Short mmCIF file of C-alpha atoms in Angstrom, two decimals:
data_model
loop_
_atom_site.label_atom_id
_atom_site.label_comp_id
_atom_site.label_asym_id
_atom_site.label_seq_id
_atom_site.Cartn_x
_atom_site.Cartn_y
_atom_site.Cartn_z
CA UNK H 54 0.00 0.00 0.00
CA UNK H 55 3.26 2.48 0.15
CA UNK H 56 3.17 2.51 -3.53
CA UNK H 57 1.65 5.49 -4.89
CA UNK H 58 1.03 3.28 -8.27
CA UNK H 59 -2.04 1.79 -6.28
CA UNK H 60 -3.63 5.04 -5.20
CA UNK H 61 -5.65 7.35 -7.47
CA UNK H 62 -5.00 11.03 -8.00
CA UNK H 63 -7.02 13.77 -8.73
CA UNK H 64 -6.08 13.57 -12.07
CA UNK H 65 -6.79 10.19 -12.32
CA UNK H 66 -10.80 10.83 -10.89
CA UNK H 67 -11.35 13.49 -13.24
CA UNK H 68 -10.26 11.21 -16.41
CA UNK H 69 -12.61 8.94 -14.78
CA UNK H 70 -15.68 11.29 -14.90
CA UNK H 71 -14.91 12.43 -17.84
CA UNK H 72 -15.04 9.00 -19.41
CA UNK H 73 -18.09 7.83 -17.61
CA UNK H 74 -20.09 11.63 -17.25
CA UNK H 75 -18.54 14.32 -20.11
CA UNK H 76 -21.11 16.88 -18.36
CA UNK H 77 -21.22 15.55 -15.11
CA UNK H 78 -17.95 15.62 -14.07
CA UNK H 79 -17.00 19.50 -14.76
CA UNK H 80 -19.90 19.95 -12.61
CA UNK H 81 -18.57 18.13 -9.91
CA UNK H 82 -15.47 20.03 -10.25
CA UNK H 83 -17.05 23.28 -10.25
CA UNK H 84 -18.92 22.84 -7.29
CA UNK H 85 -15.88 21.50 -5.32
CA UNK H 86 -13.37 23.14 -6.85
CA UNK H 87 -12.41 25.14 -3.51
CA UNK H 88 -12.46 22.07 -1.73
CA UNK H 89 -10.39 19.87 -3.55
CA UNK H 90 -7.36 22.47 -3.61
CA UNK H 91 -7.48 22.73 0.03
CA UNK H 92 -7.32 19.48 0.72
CA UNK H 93 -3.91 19.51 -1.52
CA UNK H 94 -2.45 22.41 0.28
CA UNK H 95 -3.59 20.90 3.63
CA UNK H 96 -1.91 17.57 3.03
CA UNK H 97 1.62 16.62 2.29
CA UNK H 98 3.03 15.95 -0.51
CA UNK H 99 2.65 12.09 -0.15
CA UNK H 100 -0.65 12.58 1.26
CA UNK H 101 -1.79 14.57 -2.09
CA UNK H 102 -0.72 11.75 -4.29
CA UNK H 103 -3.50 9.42 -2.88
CA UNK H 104 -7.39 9.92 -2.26
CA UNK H 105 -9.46 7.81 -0.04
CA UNK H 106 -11.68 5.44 -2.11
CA UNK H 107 -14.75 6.29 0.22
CA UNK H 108 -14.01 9.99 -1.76
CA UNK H 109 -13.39 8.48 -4.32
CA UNK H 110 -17.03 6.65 -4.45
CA UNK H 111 -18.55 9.36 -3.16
CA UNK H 112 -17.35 11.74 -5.76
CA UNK H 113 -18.33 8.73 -8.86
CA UNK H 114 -21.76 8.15 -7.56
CA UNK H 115 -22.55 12.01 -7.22
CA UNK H 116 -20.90 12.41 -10.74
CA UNK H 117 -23.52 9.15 -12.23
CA UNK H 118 -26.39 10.40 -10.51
CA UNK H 119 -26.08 14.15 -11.51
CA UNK H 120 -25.27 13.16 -15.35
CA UNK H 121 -28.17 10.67 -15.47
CA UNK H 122 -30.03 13.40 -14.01
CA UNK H 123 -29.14 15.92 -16.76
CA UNK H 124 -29.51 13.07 -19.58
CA UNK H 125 -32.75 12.75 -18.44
CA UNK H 126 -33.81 15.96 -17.78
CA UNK H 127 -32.62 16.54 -21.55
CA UNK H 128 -33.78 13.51 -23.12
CA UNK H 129 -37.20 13.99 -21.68
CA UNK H 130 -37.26 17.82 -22.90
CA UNK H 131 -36.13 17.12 -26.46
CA UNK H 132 -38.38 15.42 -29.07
CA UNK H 133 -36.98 14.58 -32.61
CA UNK H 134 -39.43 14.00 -35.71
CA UNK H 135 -38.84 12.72 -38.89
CA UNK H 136 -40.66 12.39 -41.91
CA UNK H 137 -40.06 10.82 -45.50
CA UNK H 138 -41.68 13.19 -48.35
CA UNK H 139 -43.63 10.75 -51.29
CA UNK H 140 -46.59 11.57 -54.05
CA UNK H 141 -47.94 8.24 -52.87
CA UNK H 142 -48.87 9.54 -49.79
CA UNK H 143 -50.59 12.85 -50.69
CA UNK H 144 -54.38 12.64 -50.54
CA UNK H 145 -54.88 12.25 -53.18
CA UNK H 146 -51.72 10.87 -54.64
CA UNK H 147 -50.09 11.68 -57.77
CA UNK H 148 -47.49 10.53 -60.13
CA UNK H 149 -44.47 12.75 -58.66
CA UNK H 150 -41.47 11.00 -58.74
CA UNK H 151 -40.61 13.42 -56.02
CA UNK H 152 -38.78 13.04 -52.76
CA UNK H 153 -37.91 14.54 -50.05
CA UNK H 154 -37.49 14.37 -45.97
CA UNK H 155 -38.37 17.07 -42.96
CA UNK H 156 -36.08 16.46 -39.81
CA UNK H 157 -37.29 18.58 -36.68
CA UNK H 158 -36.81 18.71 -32.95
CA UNK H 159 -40.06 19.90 -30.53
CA UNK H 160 -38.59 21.22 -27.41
CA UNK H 161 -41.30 20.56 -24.96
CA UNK H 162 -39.97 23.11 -22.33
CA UNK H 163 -40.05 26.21 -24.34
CA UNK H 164 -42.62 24.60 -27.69
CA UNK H 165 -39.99 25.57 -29.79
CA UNK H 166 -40.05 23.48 -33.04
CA UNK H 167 -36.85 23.60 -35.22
CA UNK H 168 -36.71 22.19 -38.73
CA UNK H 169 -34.68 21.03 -41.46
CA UNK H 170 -36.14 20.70 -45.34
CA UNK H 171 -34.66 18.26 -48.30
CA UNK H 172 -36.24 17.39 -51.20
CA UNK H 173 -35.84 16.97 -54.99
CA UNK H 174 -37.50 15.63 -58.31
CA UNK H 175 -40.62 17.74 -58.08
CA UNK H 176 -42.62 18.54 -60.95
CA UNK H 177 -41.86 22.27 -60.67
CA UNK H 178 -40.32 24.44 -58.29
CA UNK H 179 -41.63 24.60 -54.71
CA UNK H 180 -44.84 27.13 -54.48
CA UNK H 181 -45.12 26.18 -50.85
CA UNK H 182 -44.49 24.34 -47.44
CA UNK H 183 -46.45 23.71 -44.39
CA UNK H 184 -46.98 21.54 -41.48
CA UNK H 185 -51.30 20.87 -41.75
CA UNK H 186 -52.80 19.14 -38.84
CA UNK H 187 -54.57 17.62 -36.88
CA UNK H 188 -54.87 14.94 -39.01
CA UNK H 189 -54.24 11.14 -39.15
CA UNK H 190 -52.79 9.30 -41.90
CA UNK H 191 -54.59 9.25 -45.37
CA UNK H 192 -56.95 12.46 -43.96
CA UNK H 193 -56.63 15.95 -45.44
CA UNK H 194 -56.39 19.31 -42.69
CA UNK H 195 -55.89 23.02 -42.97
CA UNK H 196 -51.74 24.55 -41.79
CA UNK H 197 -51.15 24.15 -38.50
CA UNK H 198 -47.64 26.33 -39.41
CA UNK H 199 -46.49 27.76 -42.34
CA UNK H 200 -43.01 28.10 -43.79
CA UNK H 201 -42.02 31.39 -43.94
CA UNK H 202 -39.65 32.56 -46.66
CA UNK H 203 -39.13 31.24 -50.40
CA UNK H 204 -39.76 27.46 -49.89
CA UNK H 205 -35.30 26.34 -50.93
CA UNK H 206 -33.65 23.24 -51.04
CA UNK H 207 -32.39 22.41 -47.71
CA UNK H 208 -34.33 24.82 -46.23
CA UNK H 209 -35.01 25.31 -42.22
CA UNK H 210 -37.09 27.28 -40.18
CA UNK H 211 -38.49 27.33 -36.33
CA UNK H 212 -41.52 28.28 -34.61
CA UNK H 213 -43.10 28.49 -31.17
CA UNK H 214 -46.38 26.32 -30.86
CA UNK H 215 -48.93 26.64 -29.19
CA UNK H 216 -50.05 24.08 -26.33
CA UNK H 217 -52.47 22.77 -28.85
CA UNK H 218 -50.44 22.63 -31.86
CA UNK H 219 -47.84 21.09 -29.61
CA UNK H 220 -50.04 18.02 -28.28
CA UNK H 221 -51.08 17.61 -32.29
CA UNK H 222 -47.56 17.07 -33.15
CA UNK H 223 -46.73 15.21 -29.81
CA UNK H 224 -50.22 12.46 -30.71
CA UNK H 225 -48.79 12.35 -34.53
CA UNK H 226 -51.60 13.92 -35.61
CA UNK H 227 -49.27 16.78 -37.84
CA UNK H 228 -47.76 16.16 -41.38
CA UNK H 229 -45.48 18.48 -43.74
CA UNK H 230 -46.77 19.04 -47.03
CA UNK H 231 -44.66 20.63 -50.25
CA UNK H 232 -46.50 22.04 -52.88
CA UNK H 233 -45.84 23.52 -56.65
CA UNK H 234 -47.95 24.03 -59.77
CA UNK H 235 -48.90 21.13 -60.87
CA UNK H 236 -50.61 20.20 -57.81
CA UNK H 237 -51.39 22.89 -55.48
CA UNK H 238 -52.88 20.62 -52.89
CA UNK H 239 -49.56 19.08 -52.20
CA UNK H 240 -47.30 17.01 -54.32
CA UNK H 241 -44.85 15.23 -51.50
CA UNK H 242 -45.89 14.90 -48.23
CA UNK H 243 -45.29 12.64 -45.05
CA UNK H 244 -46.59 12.41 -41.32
CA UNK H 245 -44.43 13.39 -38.93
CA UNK H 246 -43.47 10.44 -36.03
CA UNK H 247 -41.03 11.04 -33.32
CA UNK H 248 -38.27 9.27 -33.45
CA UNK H 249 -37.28 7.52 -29.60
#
């Protein structure tokens, strides 16, 4: 037990944390960071070298629970949606040989919905693009939101929601809808399903 090979140092325990909690363990830090340098001044030299492995423990198990807490707390806050854009699923469907995906993440703290727009082989160029709903699959509904701007390819664009349009989106009740020319009632479209 002389040997300071079998004794952790504070180096050592923040690699650790690092490995297990990227998040976790700088918050550890920060909120002990007086602490831990007094207890290097306060101790000699040898002393320093080594931690106790009830500190140790302590330190790991307050590192895991805080970072599971944060995962969680972000996981459950965070929604992603995704969507694959096809004629054959526009009511009614047409012969596009169009494509095309919408990507988006709901933040349920804030109803902030952030989205990203790809899509190609439409009949014309882009006239417009929504999000209609409520609606299940193979029914028809009015916008729920709008994109703003020249409809592009990628586009993206956000919006707040409101409690209602956020429990649409949340049931799968909302789907994005691109629309040109040639069919003004939507030429791609696809429901939007949360990915988990």
């Amino acid at each position: 037990m002389d040997s300071v090979s079998n004794h952790l140092t504070l180096a050592d325990i923040t690699d650790r944390l690092y490995r297990v909690c990227p998040t976790g363990w700088l918050l550890i830090w920060e909120q002990n960071e007086s602490q831990f340098k007094q207890e290097l001044i306060m101790t000699t030299r040898r002393q320093a070298t080594r931690i106790s492995l009830a500190a140790l423990a302590i330190a790991a198990a307050a590192a895991i629970t805080g970072c599971g807490m944060m995962e969680r707390q972000a996981q459950s806050s965070m929604v992603a949606f995704t969507t694959q854009l096809r004629a054959s699923t526009d009511v009614p469907s047409n012969a596009s040989q169009g494509t095309g995906s919408v990507d988006a993440v709901f933040n349920k703290d804030t109803n902030l919905l952030r989205w990203k727009v790809n899509y190609a082989g439409l009949t014309g160029p882009a006239t417009a693009g929504h999000f209609h709903g409520p609606s299940n699959v193979g029914a028809n509904a009015g916008v729920a939101v709008p994109w703003s701007g020249p409809i592009s390819n990628p586009m993206e664009g956000s919006a707040t929601l409101t409690a209602a349009q956020a429990a649409d989106l949340m049931a799968g009740r909302w789907y994005a809808n691109i629309h040109t020319a040639a069919n003004p009632g939507g030429e791609v479209r696809g429901q939007m399903t949360a990915r988990y």
